[in-house]
CSV table of C-alpha atoms and ligand atoms in Angstrom, one decimal:
chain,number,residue,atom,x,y,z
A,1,UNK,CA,-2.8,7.1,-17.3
A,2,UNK,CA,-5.4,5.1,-19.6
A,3,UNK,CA,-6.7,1.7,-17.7
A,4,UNK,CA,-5.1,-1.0,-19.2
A,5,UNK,CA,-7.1,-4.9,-19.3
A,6,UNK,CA,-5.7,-6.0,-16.0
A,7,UNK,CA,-4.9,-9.2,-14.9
A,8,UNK,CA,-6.5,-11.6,-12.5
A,9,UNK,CA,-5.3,-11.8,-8.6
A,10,UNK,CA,-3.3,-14.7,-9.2
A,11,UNK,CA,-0.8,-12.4,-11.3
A,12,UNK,CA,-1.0,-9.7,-8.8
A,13,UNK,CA,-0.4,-12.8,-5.9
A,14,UNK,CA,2.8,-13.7,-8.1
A,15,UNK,CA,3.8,-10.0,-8.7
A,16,UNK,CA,3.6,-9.9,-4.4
A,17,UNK,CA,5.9,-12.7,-4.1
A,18,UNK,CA,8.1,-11.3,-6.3
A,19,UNK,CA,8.6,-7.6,-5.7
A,20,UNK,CA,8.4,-7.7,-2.0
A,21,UNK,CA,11.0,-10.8,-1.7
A,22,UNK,CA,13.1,-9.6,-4.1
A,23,UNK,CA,13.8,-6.1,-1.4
A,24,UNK,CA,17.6,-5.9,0.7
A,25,UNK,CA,18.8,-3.4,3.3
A,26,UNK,CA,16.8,-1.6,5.0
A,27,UNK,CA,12.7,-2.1,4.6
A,28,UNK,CA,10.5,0.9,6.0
A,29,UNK,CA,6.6,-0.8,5.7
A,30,UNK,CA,4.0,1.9,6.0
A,31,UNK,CA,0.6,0.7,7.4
A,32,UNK,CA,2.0,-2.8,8.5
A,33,UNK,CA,-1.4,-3.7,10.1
A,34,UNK,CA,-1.0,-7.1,11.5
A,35,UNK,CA,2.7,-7.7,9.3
A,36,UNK,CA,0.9,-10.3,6.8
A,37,UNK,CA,3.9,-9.3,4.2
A,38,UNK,CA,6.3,-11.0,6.6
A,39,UNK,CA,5.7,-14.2,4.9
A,40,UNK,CA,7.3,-12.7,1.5
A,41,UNK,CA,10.2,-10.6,2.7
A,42,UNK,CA,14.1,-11.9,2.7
A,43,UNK,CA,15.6,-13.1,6.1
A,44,UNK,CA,18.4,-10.5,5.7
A,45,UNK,CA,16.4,-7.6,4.9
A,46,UNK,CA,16.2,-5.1,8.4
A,47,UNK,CA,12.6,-4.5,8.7
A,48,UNK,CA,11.0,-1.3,10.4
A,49,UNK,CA,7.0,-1.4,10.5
A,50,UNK,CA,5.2,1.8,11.0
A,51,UNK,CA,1.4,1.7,12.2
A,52,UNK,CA,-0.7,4.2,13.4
A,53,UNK,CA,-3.0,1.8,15.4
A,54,UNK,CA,-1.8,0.4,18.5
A,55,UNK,CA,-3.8,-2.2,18.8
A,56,UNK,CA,-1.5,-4.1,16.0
A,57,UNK,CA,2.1,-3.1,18.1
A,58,UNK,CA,2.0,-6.0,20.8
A,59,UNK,CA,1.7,-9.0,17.6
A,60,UNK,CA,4.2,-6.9,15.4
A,61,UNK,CA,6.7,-6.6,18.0
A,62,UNK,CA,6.7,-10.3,18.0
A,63,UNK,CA,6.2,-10.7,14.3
A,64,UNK,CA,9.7,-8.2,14.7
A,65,UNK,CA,11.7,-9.8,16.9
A,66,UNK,CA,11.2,-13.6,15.2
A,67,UNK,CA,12.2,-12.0,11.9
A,68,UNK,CA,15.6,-10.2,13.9
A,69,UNK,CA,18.1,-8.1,12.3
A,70,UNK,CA,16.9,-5.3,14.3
A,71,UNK,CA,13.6,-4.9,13.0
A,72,UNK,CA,11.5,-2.7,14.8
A,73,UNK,CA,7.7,-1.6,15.4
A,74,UNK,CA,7.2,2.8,15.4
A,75,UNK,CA,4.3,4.8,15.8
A,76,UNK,CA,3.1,7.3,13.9
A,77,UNK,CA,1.5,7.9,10.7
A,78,UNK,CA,2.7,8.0,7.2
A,79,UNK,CA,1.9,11.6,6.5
A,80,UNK,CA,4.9,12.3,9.0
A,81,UNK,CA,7.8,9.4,9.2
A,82,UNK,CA,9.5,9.4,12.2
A,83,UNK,CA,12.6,8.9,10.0
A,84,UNK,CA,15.8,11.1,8.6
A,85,UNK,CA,16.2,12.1,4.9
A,86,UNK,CA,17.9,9.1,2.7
A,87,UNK,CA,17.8,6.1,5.2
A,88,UNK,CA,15.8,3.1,3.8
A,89,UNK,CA,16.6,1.1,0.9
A,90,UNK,CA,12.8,0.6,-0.1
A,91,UNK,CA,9.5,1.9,1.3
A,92,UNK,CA,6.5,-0.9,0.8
A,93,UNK,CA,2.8,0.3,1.2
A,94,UNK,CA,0.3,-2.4,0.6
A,95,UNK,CA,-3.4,-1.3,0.7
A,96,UNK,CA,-2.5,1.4,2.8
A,97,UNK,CA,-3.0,4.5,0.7
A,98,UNK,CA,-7.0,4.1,0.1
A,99,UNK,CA,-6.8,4.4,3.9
A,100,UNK,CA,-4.4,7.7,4.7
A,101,UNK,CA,-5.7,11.0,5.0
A,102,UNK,CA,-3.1,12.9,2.6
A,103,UNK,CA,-1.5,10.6,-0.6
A,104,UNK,CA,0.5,13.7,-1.5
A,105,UNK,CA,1.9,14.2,1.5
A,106,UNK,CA,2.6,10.4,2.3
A,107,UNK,CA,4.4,9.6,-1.1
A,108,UNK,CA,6.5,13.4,-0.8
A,109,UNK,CA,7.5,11.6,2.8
A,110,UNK,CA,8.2,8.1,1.1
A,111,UNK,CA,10.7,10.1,-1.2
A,112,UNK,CA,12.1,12.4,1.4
A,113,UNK,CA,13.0,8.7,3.5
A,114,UNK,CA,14.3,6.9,0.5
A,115,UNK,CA,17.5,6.5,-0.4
A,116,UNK,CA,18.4,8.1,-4.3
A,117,UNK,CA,18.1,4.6,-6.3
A,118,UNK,CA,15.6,3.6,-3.5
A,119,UNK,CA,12.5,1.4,-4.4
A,120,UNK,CA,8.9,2.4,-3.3
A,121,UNK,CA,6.9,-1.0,-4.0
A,122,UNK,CA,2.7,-0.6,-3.6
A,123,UNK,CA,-0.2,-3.1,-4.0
A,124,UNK,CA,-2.9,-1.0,-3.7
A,125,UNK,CA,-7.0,-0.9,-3.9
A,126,UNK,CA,-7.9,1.8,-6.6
A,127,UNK,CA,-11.2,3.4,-7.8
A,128,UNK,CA,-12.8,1.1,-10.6
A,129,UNK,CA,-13.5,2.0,-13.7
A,130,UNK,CA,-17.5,3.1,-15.0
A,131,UNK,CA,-19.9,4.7,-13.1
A,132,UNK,CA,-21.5,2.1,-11.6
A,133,UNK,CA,-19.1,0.2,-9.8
A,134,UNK,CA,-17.4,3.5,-8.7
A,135,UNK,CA,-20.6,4.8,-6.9
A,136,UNK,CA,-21.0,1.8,-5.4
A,137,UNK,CA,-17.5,2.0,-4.0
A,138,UNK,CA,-18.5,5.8,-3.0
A,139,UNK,CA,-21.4,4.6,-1.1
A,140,UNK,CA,-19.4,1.7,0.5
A,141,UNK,CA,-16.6,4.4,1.7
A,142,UNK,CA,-19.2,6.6,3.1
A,143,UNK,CA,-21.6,3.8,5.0
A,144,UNK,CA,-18.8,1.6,6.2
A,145,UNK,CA,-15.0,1.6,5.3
A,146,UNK,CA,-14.1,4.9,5.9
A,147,UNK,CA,-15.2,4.5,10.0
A,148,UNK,CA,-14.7,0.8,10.3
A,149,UNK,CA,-11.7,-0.5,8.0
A,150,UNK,CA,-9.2,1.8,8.8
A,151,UNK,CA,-10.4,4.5,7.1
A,152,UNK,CA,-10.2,2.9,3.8
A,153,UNK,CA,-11.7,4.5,0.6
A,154,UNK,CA,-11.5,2.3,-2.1
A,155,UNK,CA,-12.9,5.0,-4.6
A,156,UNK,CA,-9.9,6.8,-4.9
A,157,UNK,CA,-7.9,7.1,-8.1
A,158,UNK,CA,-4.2,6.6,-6.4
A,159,UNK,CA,-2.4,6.0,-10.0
A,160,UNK,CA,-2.3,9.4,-10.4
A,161,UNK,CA,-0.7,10.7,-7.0
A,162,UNK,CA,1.9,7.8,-7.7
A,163,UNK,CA,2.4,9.3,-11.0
A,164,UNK,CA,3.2,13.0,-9.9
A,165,UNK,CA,4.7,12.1,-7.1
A,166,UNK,CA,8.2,12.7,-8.8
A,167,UNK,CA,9.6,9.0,-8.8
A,168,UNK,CA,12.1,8.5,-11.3
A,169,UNK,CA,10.4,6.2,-12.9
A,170,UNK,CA,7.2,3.9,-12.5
A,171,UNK,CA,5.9,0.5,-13.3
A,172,UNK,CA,2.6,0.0,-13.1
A,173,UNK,CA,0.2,-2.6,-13.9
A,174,UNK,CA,-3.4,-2.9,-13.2
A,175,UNK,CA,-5.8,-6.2,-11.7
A,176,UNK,CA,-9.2,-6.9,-11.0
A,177,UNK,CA,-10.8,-9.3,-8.5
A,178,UNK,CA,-14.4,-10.3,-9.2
A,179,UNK,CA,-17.2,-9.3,-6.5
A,180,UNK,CA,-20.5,-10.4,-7.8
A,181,UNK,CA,-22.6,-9.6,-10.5
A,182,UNK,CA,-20.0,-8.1,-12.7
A,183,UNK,CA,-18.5,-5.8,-10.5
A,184,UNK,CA,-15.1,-6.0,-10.2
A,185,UNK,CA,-12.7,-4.7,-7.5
A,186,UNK,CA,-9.5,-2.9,-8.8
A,187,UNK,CA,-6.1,-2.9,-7.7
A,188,UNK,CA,-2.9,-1.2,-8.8
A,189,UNK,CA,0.7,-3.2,-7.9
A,190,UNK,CA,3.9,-1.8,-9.1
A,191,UNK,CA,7.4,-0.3,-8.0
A,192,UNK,CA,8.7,3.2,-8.5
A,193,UNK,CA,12.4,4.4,-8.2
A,194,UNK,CA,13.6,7.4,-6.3
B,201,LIG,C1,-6.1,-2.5,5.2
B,201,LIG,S1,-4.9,-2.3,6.4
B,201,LIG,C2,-3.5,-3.1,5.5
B,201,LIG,C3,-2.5,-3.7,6.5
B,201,LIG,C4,-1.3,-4.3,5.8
B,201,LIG,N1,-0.5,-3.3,5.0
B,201,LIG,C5,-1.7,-5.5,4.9
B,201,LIG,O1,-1.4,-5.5,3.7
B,201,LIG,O2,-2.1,-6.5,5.5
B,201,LIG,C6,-4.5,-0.6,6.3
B,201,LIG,C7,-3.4,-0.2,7.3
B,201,LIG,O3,-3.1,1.2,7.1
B,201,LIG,C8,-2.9,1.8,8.4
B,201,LIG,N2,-3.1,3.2,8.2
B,201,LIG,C9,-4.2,4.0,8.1
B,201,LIG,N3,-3.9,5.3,8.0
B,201,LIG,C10,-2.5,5.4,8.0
B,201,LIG,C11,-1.6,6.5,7.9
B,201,LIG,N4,-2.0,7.7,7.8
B,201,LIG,N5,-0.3,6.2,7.9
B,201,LIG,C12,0.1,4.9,8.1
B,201,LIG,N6,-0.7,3.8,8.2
B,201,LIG,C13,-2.0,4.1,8.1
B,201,LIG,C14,-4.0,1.1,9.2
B,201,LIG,O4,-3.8,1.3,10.6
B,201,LIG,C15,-3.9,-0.3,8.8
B,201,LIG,O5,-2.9,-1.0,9.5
């Protein structure tokens, strides 16, 4: 896919609201960290968080339980969800996949748990465009995120992945947040039907 001008972070704020508030049924979020997407999601939606890292489990337990319904914290990691074929209505992943070991293999399991008609809805941090900016996003990864921001790589080019993953169909649209001196941070934010 060619990089299109993207828009500022106020859009991709906006495009947050709306996509994630706009999800019913069933909600599988992979990578729910500390649950900040609580704050966008529909009181009747039945939320189920999966995170690898304990150390979030005790505040989204809580963060479950306010929101009721049944919601629920699991364990485990995206590459294998702990979950039957066709059971959630949407899958959500929000700056998640710079930070998991295998995108194929996540986004095979997002379709394998998805419902047919399901919606897979991502905000994620992508590799930037020109050399420049991308080896400084390489060098970041190497010297800092990928040990001590859970695993994140922000060099990574996760349009593509998305793309071939075998959605039905995808809507995509690109943003860019500036860092300093020009550089720019990109993101990717979108949904994609099963
Ligand atoms: C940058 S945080 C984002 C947290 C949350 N989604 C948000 O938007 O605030 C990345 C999250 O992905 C989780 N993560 C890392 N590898 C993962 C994997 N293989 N499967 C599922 N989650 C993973 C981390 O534990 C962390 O909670």
């Amino acid at each position: 896919m060619a990089l299109a001008t993207p828009a500022d972070m106020t859009a991709y704020a906006g495009r947050k609201r709306e996509l994630l508030g706009a999800l019913t049924g069933t909600v599988l979020e992979i990578g729910a960290g500390a649950g900040a997407n609580f704050v966008h999601f529909d009181r009747s939606i039945r939320w189920i968080g999966l995170e690898p890292d304990p150390r979030w489990h005790d505040q989204l337990d809580r963060a479950a339980a306010a929101h009721g319904n049944g919601s629920a914290v699991i364990g485990g990691r995206a590459e294998q969800i702990p979950l039957a074929d066709n059971t959630v209505d949407a899958v959500v992943s929000t700056i998640v996949l710079c930070s998991v070991a295998d995108q194929e293999r996540v986004l095979a399991e997002v379709r394998r748990v998805l419902r047919p008609g399901g919606t897979f809805v991502f905000f994620e941090h992508v590799a930037a465009p020109g050399t420049w900016t991308r080896r400084l996003q390489r060098v970041r990864a190497l010297c800092y995120s990928r040990r001590f921001d859970a695993g994140c790589d922000p060099s990574r080019e996760t349009w593509r992945p998305i793309e071939a993953a075998g959605f039905r169909n995808v809507d995509l649209a690109w943003y860019a947040r500036r860092i300093r001196f020009g550089v720019y941070n990109r993101y990717i934010a979108g949904q994609a039907i099963c």
